[in-house]
Amino acid sequence: DIQMTQSPSSLPASLGDRVTITCRASQDIGNYLRWFQQKPGKSPRLMIFGATNWAAGVPSRFSGSRSGSDYSLTINSLESEDMAIYYCLQHNEYPWTFGGGTKLEMK
Amino acid sequence: EVQLVESGGGLVQPGRSMKLSCAASGFTFSHYDMAWVCQAPKKGLEWVATINYDGSNTYYRDSVKGRFTISRDNAKSTLYLQMDSLRSEDTATYYCVRGLNNWGQGVMVTVSS
């Protein structure tokens, strides 16, 4: 199975900060990588697909990038509504696997 | 508007069965692969199973193979998850997902005696 190692697990940040969350894939997954945002008591929301593409309605302060087997989600100028848990998912091959999640919280 | 509405969850004893349903609307159901993803209480997301658009191919995580069956009725725009031989570790919220884009609100399954 492909392991998605997500870091950090917790990320204290302040409004206006630039933050980056990373997932490292244990095998090649091409660009079959998605990022989801989940707020308490809510369903996950797709933010990024194909490693670098915005889902519909996602603010431009969110961006996805790839460097080799490392995939990153960056949020520029953090807003209060961005406080949530973020998950990466590889869907290059079965079983699809999620990263362990990053809890973005107020410092 | 895409809508996915899960139902069928609740409390069930270990070893028993439960069937989840997901009623889809707002899109052409028969055109999309569908999946179930679960989330144990206060834990992360786990992919459970996927079925392709016409039901001809299904895929499962190892821990549910032989116990869970994903199926669909395209005429009714409904996705199903038949869960047999349930275990306490199957306790989770189960989400119906369209093409990894759209998620239902989730349905809670609690396996406990």
mmCIF file with all atom_site columns, C-alpha atoms in Angstrom:
data_model
loop_
_atom_site.group_PDB
_atom_site.id
_atom_site.type_symbol
_atom_site.label_atom_id
_atom_site.label_alt_id
_atom_site.label_comp_id
_atom_site.label_asym_id
_atom_site.label_entity_id
_atom_site.label_seq_id
_atom_site.pdbx_PDB_ins_code
_atom_site.Cartn_x
_atom_site.Cartn_y
_atom_site.Cartn_z
_atom_site.occupancy
_atom_site.B_iso_or_equiv
_atom_site.pdbx_formal_charge
_atom_site.auth_seq_id
_atom_site.auth_comp_id
_atom_site.auth_asym_id
_atom_site.auth_atom_id
_atom_site.pdbx_PDB_model_num
ATOM 1   C CA . ASP A 1 1   ? 0.000   0.000   0.000   1.00 0.00 ? 1   ASP A CA 1
ATOM 2   C CA . ILE A 1 2   ? 1.096   3.568   -0.640  1.00 0.00 ? 2   ILE A CA 1
ATOM 3   C CA . GLN A 1 3   ? 1.767   5.467   2.575   1.00 0.00 ? 3   GLN A CA 1
ATOM 4   C CA . MET A 1 4   ? 1.028   9.173   2.728   1.00 0.00 ? 4   MET A CA 1
ATOM 5   C CA . THR A 1 5   ? 3.087   10.777  5.472   1.00 0.00 ? 5   THR A CA 1
ATOM 6   C CA . GLN A 1 6   ? 1.529   14.117  6.332   1.00 0.00 ? 6   GLN A CA 1
ATOM 7   C CA . SER A 1 7   ? 3.239   16.806  8.384   1.00 0.00 ? 7   SER A CA 1
ATOM 8   C CA . PRO A 1 8   ? 2.896   18.549  10.681  1.00 0.00 ? 8   PRO A CA 1
ATOM 9   C CA . SER A 1 9   ? 0.044   16.935  12.582  1.00 0.00 ? 9   SER A CA 1
ATOM 10  C CA . SER A 1 10  ? -0.672  20.201  14.335  1.00 0.00 ? 10  SER A CA 1
ATOM 11  C CA . LEU A 1 11  ? 0.063   23.709  13.106  1.00 0.00 ? 11  LEU A CA 1
ATOM 12  C CA . PRO A 1 12  ? -0.502  26.741  15.359  1.00 0.00 ? 12  PRO A CA 1
ATOM 13  C CA . ALA A 1 13  ? -0.706  29.892  13.265  1.00 0.00 ? 13  ALA A CA 1
ATOM 14  C CA . SER A 1 14  ? -1.856  33.488  13.369  1.00 0.00 ? 14  SER A CA 1
ATOM 15  C CA . LEU A 1 15  ? -4.198  35.372  11.084  1.00 0.00 ? 15  LEU A CA 1
ATOM 16  C CA . GLY A 1 16  ? -2.303  36.650  8.067   1.00 0.00 ? 16  GLY A CA 1
ATOM 17  C CA . ASP A 1 17  ? 0.385   33.949  8.265   1.00 0.00 ? 17  ASP A CA 1
ATOM 18  C CA . ARG A 1 18  ? 1.541   31.882  5.331   1.00 0.00 ? 18  ARG A CA 1
ATOM 19  C CA . VAL A 1 19  ? 1.424   28.171  6.194   1.00 0.00 ? 19  VAL A CA 1
ATOM 20  C CA . THR A 1 20  ? 2.433   25.010  4.370   1.00 0.00 ? 20  THR A CA 1
ATOM 21  C CA . ILE A 1 21  ? 1.300   21.417  4.907   1.00 0.00 ? 21  ILE A CA 1
ATOM 22  C CA . THR A 1 22  ? 3.156   18.564  3.246   1.00 0.00 ? 22  THR A CA 1
ATOM 23  C CA . CYS A 1 23  ? 2.396   14.960  2.276   1.00 0.00 ? 23  CYS A CA 1
ATOM 24  C CA . ARG A 1 24  ? 5.133   12.598  1.211   1.00 0.00 ? 24  ARG A CA 1
ATOM 25  C CA . ALA A 1 25  ? 4.154   9.610   -0.888  1.00 0.00 ? 25  ALA A CA 1
ATOM 26  C CA . SER A 1 26  ? 5.963   6.309   -0.358  1.00 0.00 ? 26  SER A CA 1
ATOM 27  C CA . GLN A 1 27  ? 5.634   5.455   -4.067  1.00 0.00 ? 27  GLN A CA 1
ATOM 28  C CA . ASP A 1 28  ? 5.023   7.327   -7.275  1.00 0.00 ? 28  ASP A CA 1
ATOM 29  C CA . ILE A 1 29  ? 1.469   8.670   -7.441  1.00 0.00 ? 29  ILE A CA 1
ATOM 30  C CA . GLY A 1 30  ? 1.900   11.065  -10.328 1.00 0.00 ? 30  GLY A CA 1
ATOM 31  C CA . ASN A 1 31  ? -0.442  13.976  -9.745  1.00 0.00 ? 31  ASN A CA 1
ATOM 32  C CA . TYR A 1 32  ? -3.255  11.833  -8.341  1.00 0.00 ? 32  TYR A CA 1
ATOM 33  C CA . LEU A 1 33  ? -3.293  13.852  -5.141  1.00 0.00 ? 33  LEU A CA 1
ATOM 34  C CA . ARG A 1 34  ? -6.153  15.774  -3.591  1.00 0.00 ? 34  ARG A CA 1
ATOM 35  C CA . TRP A 1 35  ? -6.425  18.043  -0.579  1.00 0.00 ? 35  TRP A CA 1
ATOM 36  C CA . PHE A 1 36  ? -9.529  18.214  1.598   1.00 0.00 ? 36  PHE A CA 1
ATOM 37  C CA . GLN A 1 37  ? -10.570 20.608  4.326   1.00 0.00 ? 37  GLN A CA 1
ATOM 38  C CA . GLN A 1 38  ? -12.742 19.418  7.199   1.00 0.00 ? 38  GLN A CA 1
ATOM 39  C CA . LYS A 1 39  ? -14.318 21.654  9.818   1.00 0.00 ? 39  LYS A CA 1
ATOM 40  C CA . PRO A 1 40  ? -15.755 20.295  13.091  1.00 0.00 ? 40  PRO A CA 1
ATOM 41  C CA . GLY A 1 41  ? -18.987 18.374  12.564  1.00 0.00 ? 41  GLY A CA 1
ATOM 42  C CA . LYS A 1 42  ? -18.847 18.870  8.801   1.00 0.00 ? 42  LYS A CA 1
ATOM 43  C CA . SER A 1 43  ? -18.102 16.743  5.778   1.00 0.00 ? 43  SER A CA 1
ATOM 44  C CA . PRO A 1 44  ? -14.756 17.129  4.020   1.00 0.00 ? 44  PRO A CA 1
ATOM 45  C CA . ARG A 1 45  ? -14.555 19.708  1.247   1.00 0.00 ? 45  ARG A CA 1
ATOM 46  C CA . LEU A 1 46  ? -12.366 19.283  -1.827  1.00 0.00 ? 46  LEU A CA 1
ATOM 47  C CA . MET A 1 47  ? -9.804  22.094  -2.071  1.00 0.00 ? 47  MET A CA 1
ATOM 48  C CA . ILE A 1 48  ? -7.191  20.940  -4.585  1.00 0.00 ? 48  ILE A CA 1
ATOM 49  C CA . PHE A 1 49  ? -7.212  18.190  -7.222  1.00 0.00 ? 49  PHE A CA 1
ATOM 50  C CA . GLY A 1 50  ? -4.503  16.951  -9.548  1.00 0.00 ? 50  GLY A CA 1
ATOM 51  C CA . ALA A 1 51  ? -1.970  18.204  -6.981  1.00 0.00 ? 51  ALA A CA 1
ATOM 52  C CA . THR A 1 52  ? -2.155  21.809  -8.187  1.00 0.00 ? 52  THR A CA 1
ATOM 53  C CA . ASN A 1 53  ? -5.665  22.627  -9.403  1.00 0.00 ? 53  ASN A CA 1
ATOM 54  C CA . TRP A 1 54  ? -8.244  24.625  -7.452  1.00 0.00 ? 54  TRP A CA 1
ATOM 55  C CA . ALA A 1 55  ? -11.634 23.030  -6.889  1.00 0.00 ? 55  ALA A CA 1
ATOM 56  C CA . ALA A 1 56  ? -14.649 25.187  -7.627  1.00 0.00 ? 56  ALA A CA 1
ATOM 57  C CA . GLY A 1 57  ? -15.102 28.059  -5.222  1.00 0.00 ? 57  GLY A CA 1
ATOM 58  C CA . VAL A 1 58  ? -11.762 27.679  -3.459  1.00 0.00 ? 58  VAL A CA 1
ATOM 59  C CA . PRO A 1 59  ? -10.115 31.018  -2.626  1.00 0.00 ? 59  PRO A CA 1
ATOM 60  C CA . SER A 1 60  ? -6.928  31.823  -4.502  1.00 0.00 ? 60  SER A CA 1
ATOM 61  C CA . ARG A 1 61  ? -4.965  32.071  -1.235  1.00 0.00 ? 61  ARG A CA 1
ATOM 62  C CA . PHE A 1 62  ? -4.916  28.253  -1.317  1.00 0.00 ? 62  PHE A CA 1
ATOM 63  C CA . SER A 1 63  ? -2.411  26.605  -3.642  1.00 0.00 ? 63  SER A CA 1
ATOM 64  C CA . GLY A 1 64  ? -1.040  23.136  -4.262  1.00 0.00 ? 64  GLY A CA 1
ATOM 65  C CA . SER A 1 65  ? 2.414   22.178  -5.439  1.00 0.00 ? 65  SER A CA 1
ATOM 66  C CA . ARG A 1 66  ? 4.601   19.166  -6.003  1.00 0.00 ? 66  ARG A CA 1
ATOM 67  C CA . SER A 1 67  ? 8.325   18.538  -5.643  1.00 0.00 ? 67  SER A CA 1
ATOM 68  C CA . GLY A 1 68  ? 9.165   14.946  -6.428  1.00 0.00 ? 68  GLY A CA 1
ATOM 69  C CA . SER A 1 69  ? 7.249   12.784  -3.973  1.00 0.00 ? 69  SER A CA 1
ATOM 70  C CA . ASP A 1 70  ? 6.404   15.736  -1.731  1.00 0.00 ? 70  ASP A CA 1
ATOM 71  C CA . TYR A 1 71  ? 3.048   17.414  -2.192  1.00 0.00 ? 71  TYR A CA 1
ATOM 72  C CA . SER A 1 72  ? 2.258   20.664  -0.439  1.00 0.00 ? 72  SER A CA 1
ATOM 73  C CA . LEU A 1 73  ? -0.763  22.763  0.362   1.00 0.00 ? 73  LEU A CA 1
ATOM 74  C CA . THR A 1 74  ? 0.027   26.406  1.039   1.00 0.00 ? 74  THR A CA 1
ATOM 75  C CA . ILE A 1 75  ? -2.359  28.976  2.449   1.00 0.00 ? 75  ILE A CA 1
ATOM 76  C CA . ASN A 1 76  ? -1.318  32.588  2.009   1.00 0.00 ? 76  ASN A CA 1
ATOM 77  C CA . SER A 1 77  ? -2.615  35.234  4.382   1.00 0.00 ? 77  SER A CA 1
ATOM 78  C CA . LEU A 1 78  ? -4.477  32.913  6.748   1.00 0.00 ? 78  LEU A CA 1
ATOM 79  C CA . GLU A 1 79  ? -8.069  33.821  7.581   1.00 0.00 ? 79  GLU A CA 1
ATOM 80  C CA . SER A 1 80  ? -10.138 32.646  10.546  1.00 0.00 ? 80  SER A CA 1
ATOM 81  C CA . GLU A 1 81  ? -12.355 30.516  8.301   1.00 0.00 ? 81  GLU A CA 1
ATOM 82  C CA . ASP A 1 82  ? -9.300  28.464  7.300   1.00 0.00 ? 82  ASP A CA 1
ATOM 83  C CA . MET A 1 83  ? -8.954  26.921  10.765  1.00 0.00 ? 83  MET A CA 1
ATOM 84  C CA . ALA A 1 84  ? -9.744  23.280  10.113  1.00 0.00 ? 84  ALA A CA 1
ATOM 85  C CA . ILE A 1 85  ? -8.172  19.875  9.607   1.00 0.00 ? 85  ILE A CA 1
ATOM 86  C CA . TYR A 1 86  ? -6.583  19.246  6.235   1.00 0.00 ? 86  TYR A CA 1
ATOM 87  C CA . TYR A 1 87  ? -6.080  15.837  4.648   1.00 0.00 ? 87  TYR A CA 1
ATOM 88  C CA . CYS A 1 88  ? -4.249  14.708  1.554   1.00 0.00 ? 88  CYS A CA 1
ATOM 89  C CA . LEU A 1 89  ? -5.415  11.696  -0.451  1.00 0.00 ? 89  LEU A CA 1
ATOM 90  C CA . GLN A 1 90  ? -3.648  9.648   -3.095  1.00 0.00 ? 90  GLN A CA 1
ATOM 91  C CA . HIS A 1 91  ? -5.922  7.982   -5.618  1.00 0.00 ? 91  HIS A CA 1
ATOM 92  C CA . ASN A 1 92  ? -3.307  6.723   -8.044  1.00 0.00 ? 92  ASN A CA 1
ATOM 93  C CA . GLU A 1 93  ? -3.838  3.129   -7.031  1.00 0.00 ? 93  GLU A CA 1
ATOM 94  C CA . TYR A 1 94  ? -5.962  1.064   -4.690  1.00 0.00 ? 94  TYR A CA 1
ATOM 95  C CA . PRO A 1 95  ? -6.174  1.120   -1.776  1.00 0.00 ? 95  PRO A CA 1
ATOM 96  C CA . TRP A 1 96  ? -6.598  4.873   -1.834  1.00 0.00 ? 96  TRP A CA 1
ATOM 97  C CA . THR A 1 97  ? -4.855  6.312   1.192   1.00 0.00 ? 97  THR A CA 1
ATOM 98  C CA . PHE A 1 98  ? -5.224  9.514   3.183   1.00 0.00 ? 98  PHE A CA 1
ATOM 99  C CA . GLY A 1 99  ? -2.577  11.348  5.112   1.00 0.00 ? 99  GLY A CA 1
ATOM 100 C CA . GLY A 1 100 ? -3.048  11.472  8.856   1.00 0.00 ? 100 GLY A CA 1
ATOM 101 C CA . GLY A 1 101 ? -4.350  15.026  8.850   1.00 0.00 ? 101 GLY A CA 1
ATOM 102 C CA . THR A 1 102 ? -3.056  18.440  9.907   1.00 0.00 ? 102 THR A CA 1
ATOM 103 C CA . LYS A 1 103 ? -4.976  20.457  12.454  1.00 0.00 ? 103 LYS A CA 1
ATOM 104 C CA . LEU A 1 104 ? -4.571  24.134  11.690  1.00 0.00 ? 104 LEU A CA 1
ATOM 105 C CA . GLU A 1 105 ? -5.360  26.160  14.804  1.00 0.00 ? 105 GLU A CA 1
ATOM 106 C CA . MET A 1 106 ? -4.991  29.630  16.218  1.00 0.00 ? 106 MET A CA 1
ATOM 107 C CA . LYS A 1 107 ? -1.699  30.329  17.910  1.00 0.00 ? 107 LYS A CA 1
ATOM 108 C CA . GLU B 2 1   ? -27.050 21.105  -6.997  1.00 0.00 ? 1   GLU B CA 1
ATOM 109 C CA . VAL B 2 2   ? -25.366 17.820  -6.155  1.00 0.00 ? 2   VAL B CA 1
ATOM 110 C CA . GLN B 2 3   ? -26.989 16.144  -3.156  1.00 0.00 ? 3   GLN B CA 1
ATOM 111 C CA . LEU B 2 4   ? -25.924 12.925  -1.457  1.00 0.00 ? 4   LEU B CA 1
ATOM 112 C CA . VAL B 2 5   ? -28.069 11.778  1.441   1.00 0.00 ? 5   VAL B CA 1
ATOM 113 C CA . GLU B 2 6   ? -26.969 8.782   3.469   1.00 0.00 ? 6   GLU B CA 1
ATOM 114 C CA . SER B 2 7   ? -29.274 6.677   5.605   1.00 0.00 ? 7   SER B CA 1
ATOM 115 C CA . GLY B 2 8   ? -29.416 3.369   7.397   1.00 0.00 ? 8   GLY B CA 1
ATOM 116 C CA . GLY B 2 9   ? -26.941 3.902   10.220  1.00 0.00 ? 9   GLY B CA 1
ATOM 117 C CA . GLY B 2 10  ? -27.398 3.337   13.934  1.00 0.00 ? 10  GLY B CA 1
ATOM 118 C CA . LEU B 2 11  ? -26.421 0.959   16.700  1.00 0.00 ? 11  LEU B CA 1
ATOM 119 C CA . VAL B 2 12  ? -25.728 -2.675  15.824  1.00 0.00 ? 12  VAL B CA 1
ATOM 120 C CA . GLN B 2 13  ? -24.281 -5.597  17.754  1.00 0.00 ? 13  GLN B CA 1
ATOM 121 C CA . PRO B 2 14  ? -20.945 -7.131  16.806  1.00 0.00 ? 14  PRO B CA 1
ATOM 122 C CA . GLY B 2 15  ? -21.319 -9.869  14.214  1.00 0.00 ? 15  GLY B CA 1
ATOM 123 C CA . ARG B 2 16  ? -24.577 -8.465  12.860  1.00 0.00 ? 16  ARG B CA 1
ATOM 124 C CA . SER B 2 17  ? -25.284 -6.740  9.545   1.00 0.00 ? 17  SER B CA 1
ATOM 125 C CA . MET B 2 18  ? -26.306 -3.271  8.423   1.00 0.00 ? 18  MET B CA 1
ATOM 126 C CA . LYS B 2 19  ? -27.009 -1.735  5.026   1.00 0.00 ? 19  LYS B CA 1
ATOM 127 C CA . LEU B 2 20  ? -26.289 1.885   4.250   1.00 0.00 ? 20  LEU B CA 1
ATOM 128 C CA . SER B 2 21  ? -27.934 3.768   1.407   1.00 0.00 ? 21  SER B CA 1
ATOM 129 C CA . CYS B 2 22  ? -27.002 6.981   -0.338  1.00 0.00 ? 22  CYS B CA 1
ATOM 130 C CA . ALA B 2 23  ? -29.668 8.748   -2.385  1.00 0.00 ? 23  ALA B CA 1
ATOM 131 C CA . ALA B 2 24  ? -28.117 10.927  -5.089  1.00 0.00 ? 24  ALA B CA 1
ATOM 132 C CA . SER B 2 25  ? -29.666 13.836  -6.928  1.00 0.00 ? 25  SER B CA 1
ATOM 133 C CA . GLY B 2 26  ? -28.667 16.867  -8.954  1.00 0.00 ? 26  GLY B CA 1
ATOM 134 C CA . PHE B 2 27  ? -26.478 14.971  -11.420 1.00 0.00 ? 27  PHE B CA 1
ATOM 135 C CA . THR B 2 28  ? -26.522 11.976  -13.737 1.00 0.00 ? 28  THR B CA 1
ATOM 136 C CA . PHE B 2 29  ? -25.723 9.256   -11.213 1.00 0.00 ? 29  PHE B CA 1
ATOM 137 C CA . SER B 2 30  ? -24.912 6.607   -13.815 1.00 0.00 ? 30  SER B CA 1
ATOM 138 C CA . HIS B 2 31  ? -22.027 8.684   -15.159 1.00 0.00 ? 31  HIS B CA 1
ATOM 139 C CA . TYR B 2 32  ? -19.965 8.718   -11.972 1.00 0.00 ? 32  TYR B CA 1
ATOM 140 C CA . ASP B 2 33  ? -17.815 6.375   -9.953  1.00 0.00 ? 33  ASP B CA 1
ATOM 141 C CA . MET B 2 34  ? -18.896 6.399   -6.316  1.00 0.00 ? 34  MET B CA 1
ATOM 142 C CA . ALA B 2 35  ? -17.156 5.613   -3.057  1.00 0.00 ? 35  ALA B CA 1
ATOM 143 C CA . TRP B 2 36  ? -17.613 5.167   0.670   1.00 0.00 ? 36  TRP B CA 1
ATOM 144 C CA . VAL B 2 37  ? -15.156 6.791   3.069   1.00 0.00 ? 37  VAL B CA 1
ATOM 145 C CA . CYS B 2 38  ? -15.305 6.385   6.826   1.00 0.00 ? 38  CYS B CA 1
ATOM 146 C CA . GLN B 2 39  ? -14.069 8.301   9.843   1.00 0.00 ? 39  GLN B CA 1
ATOM 147 C CA . ALA B 2 40  ? -13.845 6.740   13.297  1.00 0.00 ? 40  ALA B CA 1
ATOM 148 C CA . PRO B 2 41  ? -14.677 9.084   16.181  1.00 0.00 ? 41  PRO B CA 1
ATOM 149 C CA . LYS B 2 42  ? -11.994 11.769  16.502  1.00 0.00 ? 42  LYS B CA 1
ATOM 150 C CA . LYS B 2 43  ? -9.833  9.964   13.908  1.00 0.00 ? 43  LYS B CA 1
ATOM 151 C CA . GLY B 2 44  ? -8.797  10.573  10.313  1.00 0.00 ? 44  GLY B CA 1
ATOM 152 C CA . LEU B 2 45  ? -10.408 9.629   7.036   1.00 0.00 ? 45  LEU B CA 1
ATOM 153 C CA . GLU B 2 46  ? -10.206 6.100   5.600   1.00 0.00 ? 46  GLU B CA 1
ATOM 154 C CA . TRP B 2 47  ? -11.257 4.976   2.159   1.00 0.00 ? 47  TRP B CA 1
ATOM 155 C CA . VAL B 2 48  ? -13.590 1.960   2.342   1.00 0.00 ? 48  VAL B CA 1
ATOM 156 C CA . ALA B 2 49  ? -14.728 1.006   -1.160  1.00 0.00 ? 49  ALA B CA 1
ATOM 157 C CA . THR B 2 50  ? -15.299 2.271   -4.689  1.00 0.00 ? 50  THR B CA 1
ATOM 158 C CA . ILE B 2 51  ? -17.652 1.175   -7.450  1.00 0.00 ? 51  ILE B CA 1
ATOM 159 C CA . ASN B 2 52  ? -17.315 2.284   -11.025 1.00 0.00 ? 52  ASN B CA 1
ATOM 160 C CA . TYR B 2 53  ? -20.071 4.056   -12.932 1.00 0.00 ? 53  TYR B CA 1
ATOM 161 C CA . ASP B 2 54  ? -21.896 0.965   -14.180 1.00 0.00 ? 54  ASP B CA 1
ATOM 162 C CA . GLY B 2 55  ? -21.169 -1.322  -11.239 1.00 0.00 ? 55  GLY B CA 1
ATOM 163 C CA . SER B 2 56  ? -18.907 -3.647  -13.205 1.00 0.00 ? 56  SER B CA 1
ATOM 164 C CA . ASN B 2 57  ? -15.872 -3.035  -10.996 1.00 0.00 ? 57  ASN B CA 1
ATOM 165 C CA . THR B 2 58  ? -15.550 -2.757  -7.237  1.00 0.00 ? 58  THR B CA 1
ATOM 166 C CA . TYR B 2 59  ? -12.586 -2.163  -4.957  1.00 0.00 ? 59  TYR B CA 1
ATOM 167 C CA . TYR B 2 60  ? -12.226 -2.553  -1.187  1.00 0.00 ? 60  TYR B CA 1
ATOM 168 C CA . ARG B 2 61  ? -9.745  -1.860  1.577   1.00 0.00 ? 61  ARG B CA 1
ATOM 169 C CA . ASP B 2 62  ? -8.317  -5.081  2.971   1.00 0.00 ? 62  ASP B CA 1
ATOM 170 C CA . SER B 2 63  ? -9.998  -4.807  6.373   1.00 0.00 ? 63  SER B CA 1
ATOM 171 C CA . VAL B 2 64  ? -13.496 -4.974  4.829   1.00 0.00 ? 64  VAL B CA 1
ATOM 172 C CA . LYS B 2 65  ? -12.925 -7.420  1.959   1.00 0.00 ? 65  LYS B CA 1
ATOM 173 C CA . GLY B 2 66  ? -15.309 -10.343 2.251   1.00 0.00 ? 66  GLY B CA 1
ATOM 174 C CA . ARG B 2 67  ? -17.451 -8.500  4.804   1.00 0.00 ? 67  ARG B CA 1
ATOM 175 C CA . PHE B 2 68  ? -18.641 -5.348  3.004   1.00 0.00 ? 68  PHE B CA 1
ATOM 176 C CA . THR B 2 69  ? -20.275 -5.111  -0.417  1.00 0.00 ? 69  THR B CA 1
ATOM 177 C CA . ILE B 2 70  ? -20.633 -1.879  -2.364  1.00 0.00 ? 70  ILE B CA 1
ATOM 178 C CA . SER B 2 71  ? -23.364 -1.787  -4.995  1.00 0.00 ? 71  SER B CA 1
ATOM 179 C CA . ARG B 2 72  ? -25.511 0.666   -6.895  1.00 0.00 ? 72  ARG B CA 1
ATOM 180 C CA . ASP B 2 73  ? -28.879 0.958   -8.569  1.00 0.00 ? 73  ASP B CA 1
ATOM 181 C CA . ASN B 2 74  ? -28.508 3.465   -11.368 1.00 0.00 ? 74  ASN B CA 1
ATOM 182 C CA . ALA B 2 75  ? -32.239 3.424   -12.064 1.00 0.00 ? 75  ALA B CA 1
ATOM 183 C CA . LYS B 2 76  ? -32.830 4.634   -8.502  1.00 0.00 ? 76  LYS B CA 1
ATOM 184 C CA . SER B 2 77  ? -29.710 6.850   -8.314  1.00 0.00 ? 77  SER B CA 1
ATOM 185 C CA . THR B 2 78  ? -28.770 5.078   -5.123  1.00 0.00 ? 78  THR B CA 1
ATOM 186 C CA . LEU B 2 79  ? -25.493 3.752   -3.743  1.00 0.00 ? 79  LEU B CA 1
ATOM 187 C CA . TYR B 2 80  ? -25.370 1.016   -1.115  1.00 0.00 ? 80  TYR B CA 1
ATOM 188 C CA . LEU B 2 81  ? -22.950 -0.460  1.378   1.00 0.00 ? 81  LEU B CA 1
ATOM 189 C CA . GLN B 2 82  ? -23.893 -3.855  2.788   1.00 0.00 ? 82  GLN B CA 1
ATOM 190 C CA . MET B 2 83  ? -21.873 -4.429  5.954   1.00 0.00 ? 83  MET B CA 1
ATOM 191 C CA . ASP B 2 84  ? -21.769 -7.957  7.365   1.00 0.00 ? 84  ASP B CA 1
ATOM 192 C CA . SER B 2 85  ? -19.912 -9.480  10.327  1.00 0.00 ? 85  SER B CA 1
ATOM 193 C CA . LEU B 2 86  ? -19.540 -6.040  11.838  1.00 0.00 ? 86  LEU B CA 1
ATOM 194 C CA . ARG B 2 87  ? -16.771 -5.404  14.345  1.00 0.00 ? 87  ARG B CA 1
ATOM 195 C CA . SER B 2 88  ? -16.295 -2.730  16.978  1.00 0.00 ? 88  SER B CA 1
ATOM 196 C CA . GLU B 2 89  ? -13.529 -1.214  14.849  1.00 0.00 ? 89  GLU B CA 1
ATOM 197 C CA . ASP B 2 90  ? -16.077 -0.545  12.084  1.00 0.00 ? 90  ASP B CA 1
ATOM 198 C CA . THR B 2 91  ? -17.630 2.121   14.324  1.00 0.00 ? 91  THR B CA 1
ATOM 199 C CA . ALA B 2 92  ? -17.408 5.329   12.293  1.00 0.00 ? 92  ALA B CA 1
ATOM 200 C CA . THR B 2 93  ? -19.210 7.950   10.302  1.00 0.00 ? 93  THR B CA 1
ATOM 201 C CA . TYR B 2 94  ? -19.620 6.702   6.748   1.00 0.00 ? 94  TYR B CA 1
ATOM 202 C CA . TYR B 2 95  ? -19.615 9.204   3.902   1.00 0.00 ? 95  TYR B CA 1
ATOM 203 C CA . CYS B 2 96  ? -20.959 8.682   0.402   1.00 0.00 ? 96  CYS B CA 1
ATOM 204 C CA . VAL B 2 97  ? -18.630 10.375  -2.102  1.00 0.00 ? 97  VAL B CA 1
ATOM 205 C CA . ARG B 2 98  ? -19.112 11.239  -5.755  1.00 0.00 ? 98  ARG B CA 1
ATOM 206 C CA . GLY B 2 99  ? -15.967 11.086  -7.783  1.00 0.00 ? 99  GLY B CA 1
ATOM 207 C CA . LEU B 2 100 ? -13.859 12.302  -4.841  1.00 0.00 ? 100 LEU B CA 1
ATOM 208 C CA . ASN B 2 101 ? -15.455 15.707  -5.285  1.00 0.00 ? 101 ASN B CA 1
ATOM 209 C CA . ASN B 2 102 ? -18.752 15.797  -3.441  1.00 0.00 ? 102 ASN B CA 1
ATOM 210 C CA . TRP B 2 103 ? -19.492 14.307  -0.033  1.00 0.00 ? 103 TRP B CA 1
ATOM 211 C CA . GLY B 2 104 ? -22.705 13.494  1.749   1.00 0.00 ? 104 GLY B CA 1
ATOM 212 C CA . GLN B 2 105 ? -23.344 14.606  5.317   1.00 0.00 ? 105 GLN B CA 1
ATOM 213 C CA . GLY B 2 106 ? -22.390 11.191  6.658   1.00 0.00 ? 106 GLY B CA 1
ATOM 214 C CA . VAL B 2 107 ? -24.181 8.539   8.668   1.00 0.00 ? 107 VAL B CA 1
ATOM 215 C CA . MET B 2 108 ? -22.988 7.159   11.991  1.00 0.00 ? 108 MET B CA 1
ATOM 216 C CA . VAL B 2 109 ? -22.572 3.434   12.523  1.00 0.00 ? 109 VAL B CA 1
ATOM 217 C CA . THR B 2 110 ? -21.913 2.215   16.061  1.00 0.00 ? 110 THR B CA 1
ATOM 218 C CA . VAL B 2 111 ? -20.975 -1.423  16.577  1.00 0.00 ? 111 VAL B CA 1
ATOM 219 C CA . SER B 2 112 ? -21.391 -2.323  20.220  1.00 0.00 ? 112 SER B CA 1
ATOM 220 C CA . SER B 2 113 ? -23.060 -4.867  22.459  1.00 0.00 ? 113 SER B CA 1
#
